[in-house]
XYZ file of C-alpha atoms in Angstrom:
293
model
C -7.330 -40.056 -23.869
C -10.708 -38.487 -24.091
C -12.498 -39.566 -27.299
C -15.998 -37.618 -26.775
C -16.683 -34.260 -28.260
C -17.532 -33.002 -24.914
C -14.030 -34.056 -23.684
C -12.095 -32.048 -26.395
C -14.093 -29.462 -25.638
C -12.903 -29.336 -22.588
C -9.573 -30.231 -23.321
C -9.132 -27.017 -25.620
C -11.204 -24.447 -24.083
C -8.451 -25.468 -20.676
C -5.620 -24.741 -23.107
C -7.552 -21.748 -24.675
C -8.145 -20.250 -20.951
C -4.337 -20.788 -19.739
C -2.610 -19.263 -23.056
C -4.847 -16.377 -21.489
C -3.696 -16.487 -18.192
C -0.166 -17.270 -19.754
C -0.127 -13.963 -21.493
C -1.597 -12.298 -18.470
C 1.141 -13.503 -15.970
C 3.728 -12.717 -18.273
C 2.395 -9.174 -18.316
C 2.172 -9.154 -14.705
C 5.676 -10.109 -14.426
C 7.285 -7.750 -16.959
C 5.521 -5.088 -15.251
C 6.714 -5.583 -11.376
C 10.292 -5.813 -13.339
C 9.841 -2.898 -14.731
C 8.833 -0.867 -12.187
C 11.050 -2.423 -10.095
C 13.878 -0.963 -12.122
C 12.559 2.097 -12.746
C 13.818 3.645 -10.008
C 13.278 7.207 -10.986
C 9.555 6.891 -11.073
C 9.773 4.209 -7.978
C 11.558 6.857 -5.982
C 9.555 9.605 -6.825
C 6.116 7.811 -6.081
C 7.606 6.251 -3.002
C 8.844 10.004 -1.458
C 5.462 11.208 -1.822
C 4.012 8.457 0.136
C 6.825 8.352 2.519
C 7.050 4.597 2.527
C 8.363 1.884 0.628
C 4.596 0.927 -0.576
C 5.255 1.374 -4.246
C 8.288 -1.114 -3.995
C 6.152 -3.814 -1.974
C 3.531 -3.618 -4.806
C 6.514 -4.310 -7.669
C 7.670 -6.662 -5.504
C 3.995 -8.192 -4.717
C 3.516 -8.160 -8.891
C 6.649 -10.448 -9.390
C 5.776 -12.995 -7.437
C 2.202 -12.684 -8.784
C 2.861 -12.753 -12.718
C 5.710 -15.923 -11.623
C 2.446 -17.844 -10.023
C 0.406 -17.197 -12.495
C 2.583 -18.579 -15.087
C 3.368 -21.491 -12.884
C -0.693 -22.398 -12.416
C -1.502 -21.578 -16.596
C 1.485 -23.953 -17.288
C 0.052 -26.646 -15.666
C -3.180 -26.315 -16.416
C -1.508 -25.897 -20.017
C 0.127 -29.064 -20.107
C -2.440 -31.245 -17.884
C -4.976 -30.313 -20.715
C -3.064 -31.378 -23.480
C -0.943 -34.351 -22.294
C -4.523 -35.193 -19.905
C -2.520 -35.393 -16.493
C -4.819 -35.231 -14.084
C -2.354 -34.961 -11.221
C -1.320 -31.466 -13.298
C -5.028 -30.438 -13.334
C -5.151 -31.472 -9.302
C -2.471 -29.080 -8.923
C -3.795 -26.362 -10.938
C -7.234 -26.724 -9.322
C -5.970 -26.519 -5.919
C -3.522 -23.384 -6.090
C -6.367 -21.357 -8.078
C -8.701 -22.568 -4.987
C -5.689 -20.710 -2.971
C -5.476 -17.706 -5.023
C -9.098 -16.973 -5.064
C -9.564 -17.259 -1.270
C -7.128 -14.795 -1.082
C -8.482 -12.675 -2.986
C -11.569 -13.160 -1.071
C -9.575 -12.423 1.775
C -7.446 -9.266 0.664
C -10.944 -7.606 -0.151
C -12.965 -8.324 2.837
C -9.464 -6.760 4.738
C -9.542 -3.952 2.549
C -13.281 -3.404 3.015
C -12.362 -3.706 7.106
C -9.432 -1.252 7.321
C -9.937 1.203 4.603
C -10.467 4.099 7.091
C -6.718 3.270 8.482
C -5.684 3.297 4.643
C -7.458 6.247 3.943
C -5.668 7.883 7.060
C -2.398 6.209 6.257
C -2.242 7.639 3.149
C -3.391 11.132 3.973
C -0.867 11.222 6.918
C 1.796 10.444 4.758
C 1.445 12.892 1.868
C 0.756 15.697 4.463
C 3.883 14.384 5.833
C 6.165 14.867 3.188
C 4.572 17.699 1.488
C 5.077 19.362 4.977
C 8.464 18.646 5.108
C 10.161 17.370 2.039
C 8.809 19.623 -0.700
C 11.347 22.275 -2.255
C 13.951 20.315 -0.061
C 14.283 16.693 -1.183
C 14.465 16.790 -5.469
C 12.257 13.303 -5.305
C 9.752 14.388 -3.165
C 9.561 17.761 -5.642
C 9.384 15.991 -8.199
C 6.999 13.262 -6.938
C 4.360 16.030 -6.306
C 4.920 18.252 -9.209
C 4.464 15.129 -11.628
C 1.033 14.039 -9.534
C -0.365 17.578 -9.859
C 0.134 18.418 -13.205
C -1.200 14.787 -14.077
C -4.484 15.121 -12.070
C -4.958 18.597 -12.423
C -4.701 18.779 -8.321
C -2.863 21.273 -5.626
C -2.273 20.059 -2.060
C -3.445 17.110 -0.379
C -7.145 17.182 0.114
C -10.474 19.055 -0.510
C -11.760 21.327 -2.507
C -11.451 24.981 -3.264
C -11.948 25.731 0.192
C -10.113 23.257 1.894
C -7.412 24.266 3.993
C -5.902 20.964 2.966
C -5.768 21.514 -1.180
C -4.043 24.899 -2.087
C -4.087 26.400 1.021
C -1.820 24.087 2.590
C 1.532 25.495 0.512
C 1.006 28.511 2.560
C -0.150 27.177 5.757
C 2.017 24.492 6.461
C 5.080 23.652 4.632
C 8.455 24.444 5.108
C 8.492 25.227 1.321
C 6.695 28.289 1.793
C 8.535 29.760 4.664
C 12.033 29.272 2.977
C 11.059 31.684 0.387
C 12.781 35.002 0.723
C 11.611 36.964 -2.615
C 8.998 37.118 -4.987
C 7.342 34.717 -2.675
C 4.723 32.282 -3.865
C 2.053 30.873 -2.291
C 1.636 27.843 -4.251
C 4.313 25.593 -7.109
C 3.985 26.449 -10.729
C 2.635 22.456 -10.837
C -1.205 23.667 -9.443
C -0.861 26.039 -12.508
C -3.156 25.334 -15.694
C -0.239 27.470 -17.422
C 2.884 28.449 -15.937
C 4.666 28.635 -19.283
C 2.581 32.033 -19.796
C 4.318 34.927 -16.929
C 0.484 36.887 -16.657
C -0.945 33.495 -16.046
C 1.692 32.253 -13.946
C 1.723 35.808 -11.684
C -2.448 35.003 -10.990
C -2.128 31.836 -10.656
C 0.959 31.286 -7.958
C 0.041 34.848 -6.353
C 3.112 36.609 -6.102
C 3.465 38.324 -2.552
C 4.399 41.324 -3.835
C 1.313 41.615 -7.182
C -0.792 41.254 -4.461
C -3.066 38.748 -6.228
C -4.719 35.047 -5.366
C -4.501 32.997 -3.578
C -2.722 35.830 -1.052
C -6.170 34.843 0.767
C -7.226 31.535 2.045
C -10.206 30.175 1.952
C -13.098 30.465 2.143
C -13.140 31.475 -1.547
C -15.913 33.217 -3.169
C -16.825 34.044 -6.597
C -15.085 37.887 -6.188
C -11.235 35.750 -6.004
C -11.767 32.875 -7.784
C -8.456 31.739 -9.600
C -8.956 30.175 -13.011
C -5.243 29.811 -13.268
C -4.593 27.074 -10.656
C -6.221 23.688 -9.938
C -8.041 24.198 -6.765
C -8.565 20.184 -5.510
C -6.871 18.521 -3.430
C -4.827 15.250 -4.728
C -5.752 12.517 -2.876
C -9.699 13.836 -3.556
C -8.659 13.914 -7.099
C -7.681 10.407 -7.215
C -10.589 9.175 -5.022
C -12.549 11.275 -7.867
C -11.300 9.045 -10.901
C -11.392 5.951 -9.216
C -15.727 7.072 -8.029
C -15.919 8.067 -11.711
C -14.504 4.546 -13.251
C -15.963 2.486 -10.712
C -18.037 0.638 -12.596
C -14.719 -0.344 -14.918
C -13.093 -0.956 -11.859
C -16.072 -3.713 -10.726
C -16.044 -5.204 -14.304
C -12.694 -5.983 -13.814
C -12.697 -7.277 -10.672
C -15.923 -9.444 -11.580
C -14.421 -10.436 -14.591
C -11.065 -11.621 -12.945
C -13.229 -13.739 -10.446
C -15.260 -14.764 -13.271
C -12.088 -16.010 -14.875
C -10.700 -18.223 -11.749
C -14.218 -19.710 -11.119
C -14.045 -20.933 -15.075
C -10.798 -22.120 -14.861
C -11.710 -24.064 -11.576
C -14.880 -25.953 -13.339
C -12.489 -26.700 -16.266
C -10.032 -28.149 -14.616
C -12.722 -30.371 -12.654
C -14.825 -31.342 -15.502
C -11.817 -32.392 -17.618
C -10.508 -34.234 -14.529
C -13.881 -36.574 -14.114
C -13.454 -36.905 -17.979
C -10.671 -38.344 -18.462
C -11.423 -40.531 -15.460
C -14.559 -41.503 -16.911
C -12.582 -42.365 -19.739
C -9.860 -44.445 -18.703
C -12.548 -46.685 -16.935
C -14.377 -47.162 -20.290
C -11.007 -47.744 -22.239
C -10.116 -50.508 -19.218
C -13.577 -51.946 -18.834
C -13.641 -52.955 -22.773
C -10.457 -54.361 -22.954
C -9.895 -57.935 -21.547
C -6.637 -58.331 -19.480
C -5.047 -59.759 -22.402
C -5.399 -57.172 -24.578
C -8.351 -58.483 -26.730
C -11.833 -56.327 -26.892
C -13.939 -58.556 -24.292
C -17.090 -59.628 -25.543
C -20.414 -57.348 -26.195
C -22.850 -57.717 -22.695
C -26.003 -60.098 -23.440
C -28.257 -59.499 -20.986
């Protein structure tokens, strides 16, 4: 048992740092539960991808939050009952994890231009196809651009990949047989008013915008609709909170490297201290005598 004040130190700030990490994988776990029953948001997301991504993450956040509690529950209990074998184990799969880590970033770094067109192909693919036809799909897109304020896939105002691309490319369009429109009421900034609306989704036969593509100049602009592209949206936010983003990150790495040093330093502790408590006791028990030299 450590005695020093050094050693309980230790000892508490490792059970202070895994009730953290406790909390943390619990959260971790009741979230990939969550959205792993949540089907009607896990379908919806999934359509607009076209893959079974969203359900590999949910899946991937399980198995995550279930580890996590498994590694804070040792490093729990090593700390307080002073196991080092617990604290071994502890050490060693948070020496895993954070390799991995390691890992999954430098691969992310490597192959983001295939992610970036993975992603792109796939929401050109199903807005292409599956808008207006498949209700989850629909839905999927409607919900993403009235959340991000986007229209389309990618771009800006003069993309023929953001607004443009209703008219130019999907099957949604050319199904229409009245009172055509040349984008949803979703890339509106008010569909709920009919004036707005009618400027704003360009009813074939008002014969207003966006009845012309781009290039749009100052003359047509539409205040009515959201003009950018989705996945430029997104990529937007995440450029705009990327400093957030890196404090978390840091901090998370931060947090392993801690938990790593704790679990060492406590380990040579109570080492150090189970050779004092043996090396002043006699083998029969009795305190052996002071050292003269």
């Amino acid at each position: 048992m450590v005695h020093s004040a050094c050693g309980r130190f230790l000892k508490y700030s490792m059970f202070f740092f895994n009730s953290i990490m406790l909390i943390a994988g619990c959260g971790l776990l009741g979230f990939g539960v969550w959205s792993r029953t949540n089907q009607v948001g896990l379908v919806r997301v999934s359509s607009v991808l076209g893959s079974d991504i969203v359900t590999t993450m949910s899946l991937i956040l399980i198995i995550a939050g279930g580890i996590v509690i498994l590694i804070s529950f040792l490093g729990c209990c090593g700390a307080i009952k002073e196991v080092r074998c617990m604290l071994v184990t502890f050490f060693l799969i948070l020496i895993l994890i954070f390799i991995g880590f390691i890992v999954c970033g430098i691969l992310g770094y490597i192959y983001r231009n295939k992610i970036e067109e993975f992603t792109l192909t796939s929401l050109k693919k199903t807005l292409t196809s599956s808008y207006g036809s498949n209700d989850d799909v629909t839905e999927g897109w409607d919900s993403m651009q009235q959340m991000f304020r986007c229209c389309g896939v990618s771009g800006n105002v003069n993309s023929t990949d953001s607004w443009a691309f209703y008219k130019s490319q999907t099957d949604w369009f050319s199904r229409q047989k009245s009172q055509i429109q040349y984008i949803p009421d979703s890339c509106c900034t008010d569909a709920s008013s009919t004036p707005n609306r009618t400027k704003c989704v360009g009813l074939k036969n008002k014969k207003k915008a966006p009845v012309k593509g781009p290039p749009v100049t100052p003359k047509i602009f539409n205040d009515q609709m959201f003009t950018q592209g989705c996945y430029t949206a997104l990529g937007g936010l995440l450029e705009n909170n990327i400093k957030i983003l890196s404090g978390v990150i840091i901090g998370v790495a931060a947090v392993m490297i801690l938990g790593m040093v704790f679990a060492v330093c406590l380990c040579k502790r109570i080492e150090d201290d189970e050779y004092c408590e043996e090396d002043y006791h006699s083998p029969y028990g009795e305190p052996s005598p002071p050292y003269s030299p």
